Amino acid sequence: MSDTGVSAGNGRSGLLAGARNAALALLGTGRTRLELLGNELKEEKLRAVRLLLLSQMLAFCLALGTILLVGLLVIVYWDQRVVILASGSVLFIAGSGLAYLALQRAMRRPDHLFAASLAQLEEDLRQLKRTAGDESRAD
């Protein structure tokens, strides 16, 4: 009789220890995933700020360069000022179009946002399913 009580007590303590270990593992995994998510958010923020600064610099330099060059050409070739203004306008509008396309290409992100976090979660799920399958076969 006492053996049954002892073995039942050991079974419960083993079950509680297993549940505690599983909870600790789950919390550790969750903490790791949250840290990874935080790192990805920080990287995305830095990328957005960089793109904003580059686009502002592009717009400023393009506007200033356009004004200075066209002004210089108009002064140098005063007799052909209409032709110079027209060709300068076409040239700089085409250049700004190319810069716009380059900016659009830089803003596209080929990989999915939080791809590393999602991939890690998929791997965790795969391992949990495999472990659950191993435990059910052991029973």
PDB file of N, CA and C in Angstrom, residues 37-138:
ATOM      1  N   LEU A  37      12.611  39.651 -32.739  1.00  0.00           N
ATOM      2  CA  LEU A  37      11.642  40.595 -33.280  1.00  0.00           C
ATOM      3  C   LEU A  37      12.081  42.038 -33.014  1.00  0.00           C
ATOM      4  N   GLY A  38      12.593  42.307 -31.827  1.00  0.00           N
ATOM      5  CA  GLY A  38      13.099  43.643 -31.507  1.00  0.00           C
ATOM      6  C   GLY A  38      14.256  44.051 -32.404  1.00  0.00           C
ATOM      7  N   ASN A  39      15.165  43.108 -32.663  1.00  0.00           N
ATOM      8  CA  ASN A  39      16.287  43.396 -33.559  1.00  0.00           C
ATOM      9  C   ASN A  39      15.799  43.709 -34.967  1.00  0.00           C
ATOM     10  N   GLU A  40      14.819  42.977 -35.439  1.00  0.00           N
ATOM     11  CA  GLU A  40      14.303  43.216 -36.782  1.00  0.00           C
ATOM     12  C   GLU A  40      13.587  44.568 -36.859  1.00  0.00           C
ATOM     13  N   LEU A  41      12.874  44.943 -35.807  1.00  0.00           N
ATOM     14  CA  LEU A  41      12.227  46.255 -35.784  1.00  0.00           C
ATOM     15  C   LEU A  41      13.265  47.376 -35.819  1.00  0.00           C
ATOM     16  N   LYS A  42      14.349  47.199 -35.078  1.00  0.00           N
ATOM     17  CA  LYS A  42      15.412  48.207 -35.059  1.00  0.00           C
ATOM     18  C   LYS A  42      16.058  48.338 -36.439  1.00  0.00           C
ATOM     19  N   GLU A  43      16.321  47.222 -37.094  1.00  0.00           N
ATOM     20  CA  GLU A  43      16.903  47.255 -38.437  1.00  0.00           C
ATOM     21  C   GLU A  43      15.968  47.933 -39.427  1.00  0.00           C
ATOM     22  N   GLU A  44      14.685  47.668 -39.330  1.00  0.00           N
ATOM     23  CA  GLU A  44      13.712  48.261 -40.247  1.00  0.00           C
ATOM     24  C   GLU A  44      13.613  49.770 -40.015  1.00  0.00           C
ATOM     25  N   LYS A  45      13.698  50.193 -38.778  1.00  0.00           N
ATOM     26  CA  LYS A  45      13.660  51.623 -38.471  1.00  0.00           C
ATOM     27  C   LYS A  45      14.882  52.324 -39.057  1.00  0.00           C
ATOM     28  N   LEU A  46      16.056  51.743 -38.887  1.00  0.00           N
ATOM     29  CA  LEU A  46      17.272  52.327 -39.444  1.00  0.00           C
ATOM     30  C   LEU A  46      17.205  52.402 -40.968  1.00  0.00           C
ATOM     31  N   ARG A  47      16.647  51.388 -41.585  1.00  0.00           N
ATOM     32  CA  ARG A  47      16.518  51.374 -43.046  1.00  0.00           C
ATOM     33  C   ARG A  47      15.575  52.478 -43.510  1.00  0.00           C
ATOM     34  N   ALA A  48      14.472  52.679 -42.798  1.00  0.00           N
ATOM     35  CA  ALA A  48      13.507  53.713 -43.169  1.00  0.00           C
ATOM     36  C   ALA A  48      14.110  55.105 -43.017  1.00  0.00           C
ATOM     37  N   VAL A  49      14.852  55.336 -41.945  1.00  0.00           N
ATOM     38  CA  VAL A  49      15.495  56.638 -41.750  1.00  0.00           C
ATOM     39  C   VAL A  49      16.532  56.884 -42.838  1.00  0.00           C
ATOM     40  N   ARG A  50      17.288  55.863 -43.177  1.00  0.00           N
ATOM     41  CA  ARG A  50      18.308  55.992 -44.234  1.00  0.00           C
ATOM     42  C   ARG A  50      17.653  56.336 -45.570  1.00  0.00           C
ATOM     43  N   LEU A  51      16.570  55.652 -45.915  1.00  0.00           N
ATOM     44  CA  LEU A  51      15.879  55.949 -47.169  1.00  0.00           C
ATOM     45  C   LEU A  51      15.320  57.369 -47.177  1.00  0.00           C
ATOM     46  N   LEU A  52      14.811  57.820 -46.050  1.00  0.00           N
ATOM     47  CA  LEU A  52      14.284  59.173 -45.974  1.00  0.00           C
ATOM     48  C   LEU A  52      15.381  60.208 -46.183  1.00  0.00           C
ATOM     49  N   LEU A  53      16.512  60.016 -45.524  1.00  0.00           N
ATOM     50  CA  LEU A  53      17.619  60.955 -45.687  1.00  0.00           C
ATOM     51  C   LEU A  53      18.163  60.951 -47.117  1.00  0.00           C
ATOM     52  N   LEU A  54      18.281  59.779 -47.708  1.00  0.00           N
ATOM     53  CA  LEU A  54      18.768  59.700 -49.089  1.00  0.00           C
ATOM     54  C   LEU A  54      17.809  60.385 -50.058  1.00  0.00           C
ATOM     55  N   SER A  55      16.527  60.215 -49.851  1.00  0.00           N
ATOM     56  CA  SER A  55      15.569  60.845 -50.761  1.00  0.00           C
ATOM     57  C   SER A  55      15.571  62.363 -50.599  1.00  0.00           C
ATOM     58  N   GLN A  56      15.742  62.856 -49.388  1.00  0.00           N
ATOM     59  CA  GLN A  56      15.816  64.294 -49.182  1.00  0.00           C
ATOM     60  C   GLN A  56      17.081  64.875 -49.801  1.00  0.00           C
ATOM     61  N   MET A  57      18.188  64.177 -49.641  1.00  0.00           N
ATOM     62  CA  MET A  57      19.430  64.632 -50.241  1.00  0.00           C
ATOM     63  C   MET A  57      19.328  64.632 -51.767  1.00  0.00           C
ATOM     64  N   LEU A  58      18.692  63.623 -52.306  1.00  0.00           N
ATOM     65  CA  LEU A  58      18.486  63.548 -53.748  1.00  0.00           C
ATOM     66  C   LEU A  58      17.675  64.739 -54.244  1.00  0.00           C
ATOM     67  N   ALA A  59      16.602  65.039 -53.589  1.00  0.00           N
ATOM     68  CA  ALA A  59      15.739  66.146 -54.015  1.00  0.00           C
ATOM     69  C   ALA A  59      16.460  67.489 -53.905  1.00  0.00           C
ATOM     70  N   PHE A  60      17.179  67.714 -52.839  1.00  0.00           N
ATOM     71  CA  PHE A  60      17.888  68.970 -52.656  1.00  0.00           C
ATOM     72  C   PHE A  60      18.975  69.153 -53.711  1.00  0.00           C
ATOM     73  N   CYS A  61      19.799  68.142 -53.893  1.00  0.00           N
ATOM     74  CA  CYS A  61      20.892  68.243 -54.872  1.00  0.00           C
ATOM     75  C   CYS A  61      20.362  68.388 -56.293  1.00  0.00           C
ATOM     76  N   LEU A  62      19.310  67.687 -56.601  1.00  0.00           N
ATOM     77  CA  LEU A  62      18.726  67.792 -57.936  1.00  0.00           C
ATOM     78  C   LEU A  62      18.188  69.194 -58.192  1.00  0.00           C
ATOM     79  N   ALA A  63      17.513  69.750 -57.245  1.00  0.00           N
ATOM     80  CA  ALA A  63      16.956  71.095 -57.422  1.00  0.00           C
ATOM     81  C   ALA A  63      18.060  72.146 -57.530  1.00  0.00           C
ATOM     82  N   LEU A  64      19.042  72.069 -56.652  1.00  0.00           N
ATOM     83  CA  LEU A  64      20.125  73.053 -56.675  1.00  0.00           C
ATOM     84  C   LEU A  64      20.967  72.927 -57.943  1.00  0.00           C
ATOM     85  N   GLY A  65      21.274  71.702 -58.321  1.00  0.00           N
ATOM     86  CA  GLY A  65      22.054  71.484 -59.543  1.00  0.00           C
ATOM     87  C   GLY A  65      21.322  71.969 -60.783  1.00  0.00           C
ATOM     88  N   THR A  66      20.051  71.753 -60.829  1.00  0.00           N
ATOM     89  CA  THR A  66      19.251  72.199 -61.968  1.00  0.00           C
ATOM     90  C   THR A  66      19.282  73.718 -62.096  1.00  0.00           C
ATOM     91  N   ILE A  67      19.063  74.390 -61.008  1.00  0.00           N
ATOM     92  CA  ILE A  67      19.044  75.854 -61.029  1.00  0.00           C
ATOM     93  C   ILE A  67      20.403  76.415 -61.439  1.00  0.00           C
ATOM     94  N   LEU A  68      21.463  75.908 -60.847  1.00  0.00           N
ATOM     95  CA  LEU A  68      22.793  76.437 -61.149  1.00  0.00           C
ATOM     96  C   LEU A  68      23.220  76.163 -62.592  1.00  0.00           C
ATOM     97  N   LEU A  69      23.007  74.958 -63.062  1.00  0.00           N
ATOM     98  CA  LEU A  69      23.452  74.620 -64.415  1.00  0.00           C
ATOM     99  C   LEU A  69      22.670  75.365 -65.483  1.00  0.00           C
ATOM    100  N   VAL A  70      21.388  75.409 -65.344  1.00  0.00           N
ATOM    101  CA  VAL A  70      20.576  76.115 -66.335  1.00  0.00           C
ATOM    102  C   VAL A  70      20.901  77.613 -66.308  1.00  0.00           C
ATOM    103  N   GLY A  71      21.062  78.161 -65.120  1.00  0.00           N
ATOM    104  CA  GLY A  71      21.441  79.573 -65.030  1.00  0.00           C
ATOM    105  C   GLY A  71      22.773  79.855 -65.701  1.00  0.00           C
ATOM    106  N   LEU A  72      23.746  78.987 -65.479  1.00  0.00           N
ATOM    107  CA  LEU A  72      25.052  79.153 -66.108  1.00  0.00           C
ATOM    108  C   LEU A  72      24.961  79.061 -67.626  1.00  0.00           C
ATOM    109  N   LEU A  73      24.244  78.070 -68.111  1.00  0.00           N
ATOM    110  CA  LEU A  73      24.128  77.908 -69.566  1.00  0.00           C
ATOM    111  C   LEU A  73      23.380  79.072 -70.211  1.00  0.00           C
ATOM    112  N   VAL A  74      22.371  79.575 -69.538  1.00  0.00           N
ATOM    113  CA  VAL A  74      21.633  80.726 -70.079  1.00  0.00           C
ATOM    114  C   VAL A  74      22.552  81.942 -70.170  1.00  0.00           C
ATOM    115  N   ILE A  75      23.384  82.151 -69.157  1.00  0.00           N
ATOM    116  CA  ILE A  75      24.301  83.295 -69.176  1.00  0.00           C
ATOM    117  C   ILE A  75      25.360  83.134 -70.268  1.00  0.00           C
ATOM    118  N   VAL A  76      25.920  81.934 -70.381  1.00  0.00           N
ATOM    119  CA  VAL A  76      26.974  81.711 -71.372  1.00  0.00           C
ATOM    120  C   VAL A  76      26.423  81.808 -72.795  1.00  0.00           C
ATOM    121  N   TYR A  77      25.290  81.202 -73.049  1.00  0.00           N
ATOM    122  CA  TYR A  77      24.703  81.183 -74.399  1.00  0.00           C
ATOM    123  C   TYR A  77      23.419  82.025 -74.418  1.00  0.00           C
ATOM    124  N   TRP A  78      23.543  83.289 -74.155  1.00  0.00           N
ATOM    125  CA  TRP A  78      22.397  84.176 -74.027  1.00  0.00           C
ATOM    126  C   TRP A  78      21.523  84.201 -75.273  1.00  0.00           C
ATOM    127  N   ASP A  79      22.105  84.120 -76.448  1.00  0.00           N
ATOM    128  CA  ASP A  79      21.337  84.184 -77.687  1.00  0.00           C
ATOM    129  C   ASP A  79      20.435  82.953 -77.870  1.00  0.00           C
ATOM    130  N   GLN A  80      20.820  81.809 -77.338  1.00  0.00           N
ATOM    131  CA  GLN A  80      20.023  80.579 -77.463  1.00  0.00           C
ATOM    132  C   GLN A  80      19.335  80.212 -76.134  1.00  0.00           C
ATOM    133  N   ARG A  81      18.957  81.193 -75.370  1.00  0.00           N
ATOM    134  CA  ARG A  81      18.419  80.929 -74.034  1.00  0.00           C
ATOM    135  C   ARG A  81      17.135  80.094 -74.052  1.00  0.00           C
ATOM    136  N   VAL A  82      16.293  80.237 -75.049  1.00  0.00           N
ATOM    137  CA  VAL A  82      15.054  79.463 -75.118  1.00  0.00           C
ATOM    138  C   VAL A  82      15.376  77.983 -75.352  1.00  0.00           C
ATOM    139  N   VAL A  83      16.294  77.692 -76.249  1.00  0.00           N
ATOM    140  CA  VAL A  83      16.694  76.308 -76.535  1.00  0.00           C
ATOM    141  C   VAL A  83      17.349  75.685 -75.301  1.00  0.00           C
ATOM    142  N   ILE A  84      18.198  76.434 -74.644  1.00  0.00           N
ATOM    143  CA  ILE A  84      18.887  75.919 -73.458  1.00  0.00           C
ATOM    144  C   ILE A  84      17.889  75.638 -72.334  1.00  0.00           C
ATOM    145  N   LEU A  85      16.973  76.539 -72.100  1.00  0.00           N
ATOM    146  CA  LEU A  85      15.973  76.318 -71.046  1.00  0.00           C
ATOM    147  C   LEU A  85      15.093  75.109 -71.360  1.00  0.00           C
ATOM    148  N   ALA A  86      14.699  74.957 -72.613  1.00  0.00           N
ATOM    149  CA  ALA A  86      13.858  73.820 -72.996  1.00  0.00           C
ATOM    150  C   ALA A  86      14.621  72.505 -72.870  1.00  0.00           C
ATOM    151  N   SER A  87      15.840  72.454 -73.400  1.00  0.00           N
ATOM    152  CA  SER A  87      16.609  71.203 -73.330  1.00  0.00           C
ATOM    153  C   SER A  87      17.011  70.891 -71.889  1.00  0.00           C
ATOM    154  N   GLY A  88      17.328  71.924 -71.108  1.00  0.00           N
ATOM    155  CA  GLY A  88      17.653  71.695 -69.693  1.00  0.00           C
ATOM    156  C   GLY A  88      16.466  71.140 -68.929  1.00  0.00           C
ATOM    157  N   SER A  89      15.296  71.663 -69.216  1.00  0.00           N
ATOM    158  CA  SER A  89      14.095  71.158 -68.544  1.00  0.00           C
ATOM    159  C   SER A  89      13.862  69.690 -68.863  1.00  0.00           C
ATOM    160  N   VAL A  90      13.980  69.333 -70.132  1.00  0.00           N
ATOM    161  CA  VAL A  90      13.779  67.936 -70.540  1.00  0.00           C
ATOM    162  C   VAL A  90      14.827  67.037 -69.897  1.00  0.00           C
ATOM    163  N   LEU A  91      16.075  67.480 -69.906  1.00  0.00           N
ATOM    164  CA  LEU A  91      17.167  66.674 -69.355  1.00  0.00           C
ATOM    165  C   LEU A  91      16.970  66.421 -67.856  1.00  0.00           C
ATOM    166  N   PHE A  92      16.652  67.468 -67.132  1.00  0.00           N
ATOM    167  CA  PHE A  92      16.528  67.302 -65.680  1.00  0.00           C
ATOM    168  C   PHE A  92      15.244  66.593 -65.264  1.00  0.00           C
ATOM    169  N   ILE A  93      14.211  66.731 -66.029  1.00  0.00           N
ATOM    170  CA  ILE A  93      13.005  65.958 -65.737  1.00  0.00           C
ATOM    171  C   ILE A  93      13.278  64.470 -65.978  1.00  0.00           C
ATOM    172  N   ALA A  94      14.013  64.157 -67.036  1.00  0.00           N
ATOM    173  CA  ALA A  94      14.376  62.754 -67.293  1.00  0.00           C
ATOM    174  C   ALA A  94      15.291  62.220 -66.187  1.00  0.00           C
ATOM    175  N   GLY A  95      16.239  63.045 -65.747  1.00  0.00           N
ATOM    176  CA  GLY A  95      17.133  62.636 -64.655  1.00  0.00           C
ATOM    177  C   GLY A  95      16.389  62.402 -63.351  1.00  0.00           C
ATOM    178  N   SER A  96      15.437  63.257 -63.070  1.00  0.00           N
ATOM    179  CA  SER A  96      14.666  63.059 -61.839  1.00  0.00           C
ATOM    180  C   SER A  96      13.781  61.819 -61.944  1.00  0.00           C
ATOM    181  N   GLY A  97      13.337  61.485 -63.152  1.00  0.00           N
ATOM    182  CA  GLY A  97      12.576  60.252 -63.353  1.00  0.00           C
ATOM    183  C   GLY A  97      13.430  59.018 -63.075  1.00  0.00           C
ATOM    184  N   LEU A  98      14.688  59.056 -63.536  1.00  0.00           N
ATOM    185  CA  LEU A  98      15.601  57.946 -63.252  1.00  0.00           C
ATOM    186  C   LEU A  98      15.894  57.837 -61.749  1.00  0.00           C
ATOM    187  N   ALA A  99      16.059  58.984 -61.103  1.00  0.00           N
ATOM    188  CA  ALA A  99      16.297  58.965 -59.660  1.00  0.00           C
ATOM    189  C   ALA A  99      15.082  58.417 -58.910  1.00  0.00           C
ATOM    190  N   TYR A 100      13.908  58.754 -59.394  1.00  0.00           N
ATOM    191  CA  TYR A 100      12.687  58.233 -58.783  1.00  0.00           C
ATOM    192  C   TYR A 100      12.622  56.712 -58.917  1.00  0.00           C
ATOM    193  N   LEU A 101      12.951  56.203 -60.085  1.00  0.00           N
ATOM    194  CA  LEU A 101      12.949  54.752 -60.286  1.00  0.00           C
ATOM    195  C   LEU A 101      13.975  54.064 -59.385  1.00  0.00           C
ATOM    196  N   ALA A 102      15.143  54.684 -59.249  1.00  0.00           N
ATOM    197  CA  ALA A 102      16.169  54.110 -58.372  1.00  0.00           C
ATOM    198  C   ALA A 102      15.711  54.113 -56.913  1.00  0.00           C
ATOM    199  N   LEU A 103      15.033  55.165 -56.501  1.00  0.00           N
ATOM    200  CA  LEU A 103      14.517  55.237 -55.139  1.00  0.00           C
ATOM    201  C   LEU A 103      13.434  54.186 -54.908  1.00  0.00           C
ATOM    202  N   GLN A 104      12.571  53.997 -55.881  1.00  0.00           N
ATOM    203  CA  GLN A 104      11.541  52.961 -55.779  1.00  0.00           C
ATOM    204  C   GLN A 104      12.163  51.573 -55.644  1.00  0.00           C
ATOM    205  N   ARG A 105      13.209  51.308 -56.415  1.00  0.00           N
ATOM    206  CA  ARG A 105      13.896  50.016 -56.361  1.00  0.00           C
ATOM    207  C   ARG A 105      14.541  49.809 -54.996  1.00  0.00           C
ATOM    208  N   ALA A 106      15.101  50.879 -54.432  1.00  0.00           N
ATOM    209  CA  ALA A 106      15.731  50.773 -53.109  1.00  0.00           C
ATOM    210  C   ALA A 106      14.700  50.550 -52.010  1.00  0.00           C
ATOM    211  N   MET A 107      13.495  51.081 -52.210  1.00  0.00           N
ATOM    212  CA  MET A 107      12.468  50.939 -51.183  1.00  0.00           C
ATOM    213  C   MET A 107      11.823  49.565 -51.185  1.00  0.00           C
ATOM    214  N   ARG A 108      11.866  48.879 -52.308  1.00  0.00           N
ATOM    215  CA  ARG A 108      11.291  47.527 -52.338  1.00  0.00           C
ATOM    216  C   ARG A 108      12.164  46.604 -51.523  1.00  0.00           C
ATOM    217  N   ARG A 109      11.509  45.782 -50.738  1.00  0.00           N
ATOM    218  CA  ARG A 109      12.239  44.815 -49.916  1.00  0.00           C
ATOM    219  C   ARG A 109      11.873  43.425 -50.417  1.00  0.00           C
ATOM    220  N   PRO A 110      12.853  42.697 -50.943  1.00  0.00           N
ATOM    221  CA  PRO A 110      12.521  41.398 -51.525  1.00  0.00           C
ATOM    222  C   PRO A 110      12.043  40.376 -50.505  1.00  0.00           C
ATOM    223  N   ASP A 111      12.547  40.445 -49.287  1.00  0.00           N
ATOM    224  CA  ASP A 111      12.124  39.463 -48.295  1.00  0.00           C
ATOM    225  C   ASP A 111      10.990  40.018 -47.452  1.00  0.00           C
ATOM    226  N   HIS A 112      10.270  39.120 -46.865  1.00  0.00           N
ATOM    227  CA  HIS A 112       9.099  39.452 -46.059  1.00  0.00           C
ATOM    228  C   HIS A 112       9.548  40.085 -44.747  1.00  0.00           C
ATOM    229  N   LEU A 113       8.786  41.056 -44.267  1.00  0.00           N
ATOM    230  CA  LEU A 113       9.077  41.687 -42.993  1.00  0.00           C
ATOM    231  C   LEU A 113       8.982  40.641 -41.881  1.00  0.00           C
ATOM    232  N   PHE A 114       9.936  40.630 -41.008  1.00  0.00           N
ATOM    233  CA  PHE A 114      10.045  39.663 -39.912  1.00  0.00           C
ATOM    234  C   PHE A 114      10.245  38.238 -40.427  1.00  0.00           C
ATOM    235  N   ALA A 115      10.928  38.093 -41.545  1.00  0.00           N
ATOM    236  CA  ALA A 115      11.132  36.772 -42.134  1.00  0.00           C
ATOM    237  C   ALA A 115      11.930  35.865 -41.199  1.00  0.00           C
ATOM    238  N   ALA A 116      12.940  36.403 -40.530  1.00  0.00           N
ATOM    239  CA  ALA A 116      13.745  35.571 -39.631  1.00  0.00           C
ATOM    240  C   ALA A 116      12.906  35.082 -38.454  1.00  0.00           C
ATOM    241  N   SER A 117      12.063  35.947 -37.907  1.00  0.00           N
ATOM    242  CA  SER A 117      11.207  35.535 -36.792  1.00  0.00           C
ATOM    243  C   SER A 117      10.220  34.468 -37.230  1.00  0.00           C
ATOM    244  N   LEU A 118       9.607  34.676 -38.383  1.00  0.00           N
ATOM    245  CA  LEU A 118       8.643  33.695 -38.881  1.00  0.00           C
ATOM    246  C   LEU A 118       9.305  32.360 -39.181  1.00  0.00           C
ATOM    247  N   ALA A 119      10.490  32.394 -39.753  1.00  0.00           N
ATOM    248  CA  ALA A 119      11.200  31.147 -40.049  1.00  0.00           C
ATOM    249  C   ALA A 119      11.550  30.408 -38.762  1.00  0.00           C
ATOM    250  N   GLN A 120      11.971  31.153 -37.742  1.00  0.00           N
ATOM    251  CA  GLN A 120      12.317  30.517 -36.479  1.00  0.00           C
ATOM    252  C   GLN A 120      11.084  29.928 -35.805  1.00  0.00           C
ATOM    253  N   LEU A 121       9.968  30.621 -35.879  1.00  0.00           N
ATOM    254  CA  LEU A 121       8.730  30.083 -35.305  1.00  0.00           C
ATOM    255  C   LEU A 121       8.279  28.823 -36.049  1.00  0.00           C
ATOM    256  N   GLU A 122       8.430  28.812 -37.368  1.00  0.00           N
ATOM    257  CA  GLU A 122       8.099  27.611 -38.139  1.00  0.00           C
ATOM    258  C   GLU A 122       8.982  26.436 -37.717  1.00  0.00           C
ATOM    259  N   GLU A 123      10.260  26.706 -37.498  1.00  0.00           N
ATOM    260  CA  GLU A 123      11.171  25.657 -37.045  1.00  0.00           C
ATOM    261  C   GLU A 123      10.774  25.155 -35.659  1.00  0.00           C
ATOM    262  N   ASP A 124      10.387  26.058 -34.772  1.00  0.00           N
ATOM    263  CA  ASP A 124       9.928  25.653 -33.435  1.00  0.00           C
ATOM    264  C   ASP A 124       8.691  24.770 -33.527  1.00  0.00           C
ATOM    265  N   LEU A 125       7.739  25.164 -34.360  1.00  0.00           N
ATOM    266  CA  LEU A 125       6.527  24.359 -34.526  1.00  0.00           C
ATOM    267  C   LEU A 125       6.850  22.973 -35.080  1.00  0.00           C
ATOM    268  N   ARG A 126       7.753  22.929 -36.048  1.00  0.00           N
ATOM    269  CA  ARG A 126       8.140  21.645 -36.629  1.00  0.00           C
ATOM    270  C   ARG A 126       8.762  20.743 -35.564  1.00  0.00           C
ATOM    271  N   GLN A 127       9.637  21.304 -34.741  1.00  0.00           N
ATOM    272  CA  GLN A 127      10.277  20.508 -33.692  1.00  0.00           C
ATOM    273  C   GLN A 127       9.276  20.073 -32.634  1.00  0.00           C
ATOM    274  N   LEU A 128       8.339  20.947 -32.277  1.00  0.00           N
ATOM    275  CA  LEU A 128       7.319  20.569 -31.293  1.00  0.00           C
ATOM    276  C   LEU A 128       6.438  19.437 -31.820  1.00  0.00           C
ATOM    277  N   LYS A 129       6.062  19.508 -33.092  1.00  0.00           N
ATOM    278  CA  LYS A 129       5.250  18.438 -33.679  1.00  0.00           C
ATOM    279  C   LYS A 129       6.012  17.127 -33.711  1.00  0.00           C
ATOM    280  N   ARG A 130       7.303  17.218 -34.059  1.00  0.00           N
ATOM    281  CA  ARG A 130       8.119  16.002 -34.099  1.00  0.00           C
ATOM    282  C   ARG A 130       8.254  15.413 -32.703  1.00  0.00           C
ATOM    283  N   THR A 131       8.469  16.269 -31.706  1.00  0.00           N
ATOM    284  CA  THR A 131       8.592  15.801 -30.329  1.00  0.00           C
ATOM    285  C   THR A 131       7.282  15.197 -29.840  1.00  0.00           C
ATOM    286  N   ALA A 132       6.168  15.849 -30.159  1.00  0.00           N
ATOM    287  CA  ALA A 132       4.864  15.320 -29.759  1.00  0.00           C
ATOM    288  C   ALA A 132       4.607  13.976 -30.425  1.00  0.00           C
ATOM    289  N   GLY A 133       5.018  13.830 -31.666  1.00  0.00           N
ATOM    290  CA  GLY A 133       4.859  12.555 -32.358  1.00  0.00           C
ATOM    291  C   GLY A 133       5.712  11.460 -31.718  1.00  0.00           C
ATOM    292  N   ASP A 134       6.932  11.799 -31.285  1.00  0.00           N
ATOM    293  CA  ASP A 134       7.818  10.830 -30.626  1.00  0.00           C
ATOM    294  C   ASP A 134       7.236  10.396 -29.280  1.00  0.00           C
ATOM    295  N   GLU A 135       6.657  11.344 -28.529  1.00  0.00           N
ATOM    296  CA  GLU A 135       6.098  11.015 -27.222  1.00  0.00           C
ATOM    297  C   GLU A 135       4.850  10.153 -27.358  1.00  0.00           C
ATOM    298  N   SER A 136       4.034  10.396 -28.387  1.00  0.00           N
ATOM    299  CA  SER A 136       2.826   9.586 -28.539  1.00  0.00           C
ATOM    300  C   SER A 136       3.186   8.172 -28.966  1.00  0.00           C
ATOM    301  N   ARG A 137       4.268   8.011 -29.714  1.00  0.00           N
ATOM    302  CA  ARG A 137       4.693   6.655 -30.110  1.00  0.00           C
ATOM    303  C   ARG A 137       5.293   5.920 -28.916  1.00  0.00           C
ATOM    304  N   ALA A 138       5.916   6.655 -27.961  1.00  0.00           N
ATOM    305  CA  ALA A 138       6.494   6.037 -26.783  1.00  0.00           C
ATOM    306  C   ALA A 138       5.411   5.490 -25.847  1.00  0.00           C
TER     307      ALA A 138
END
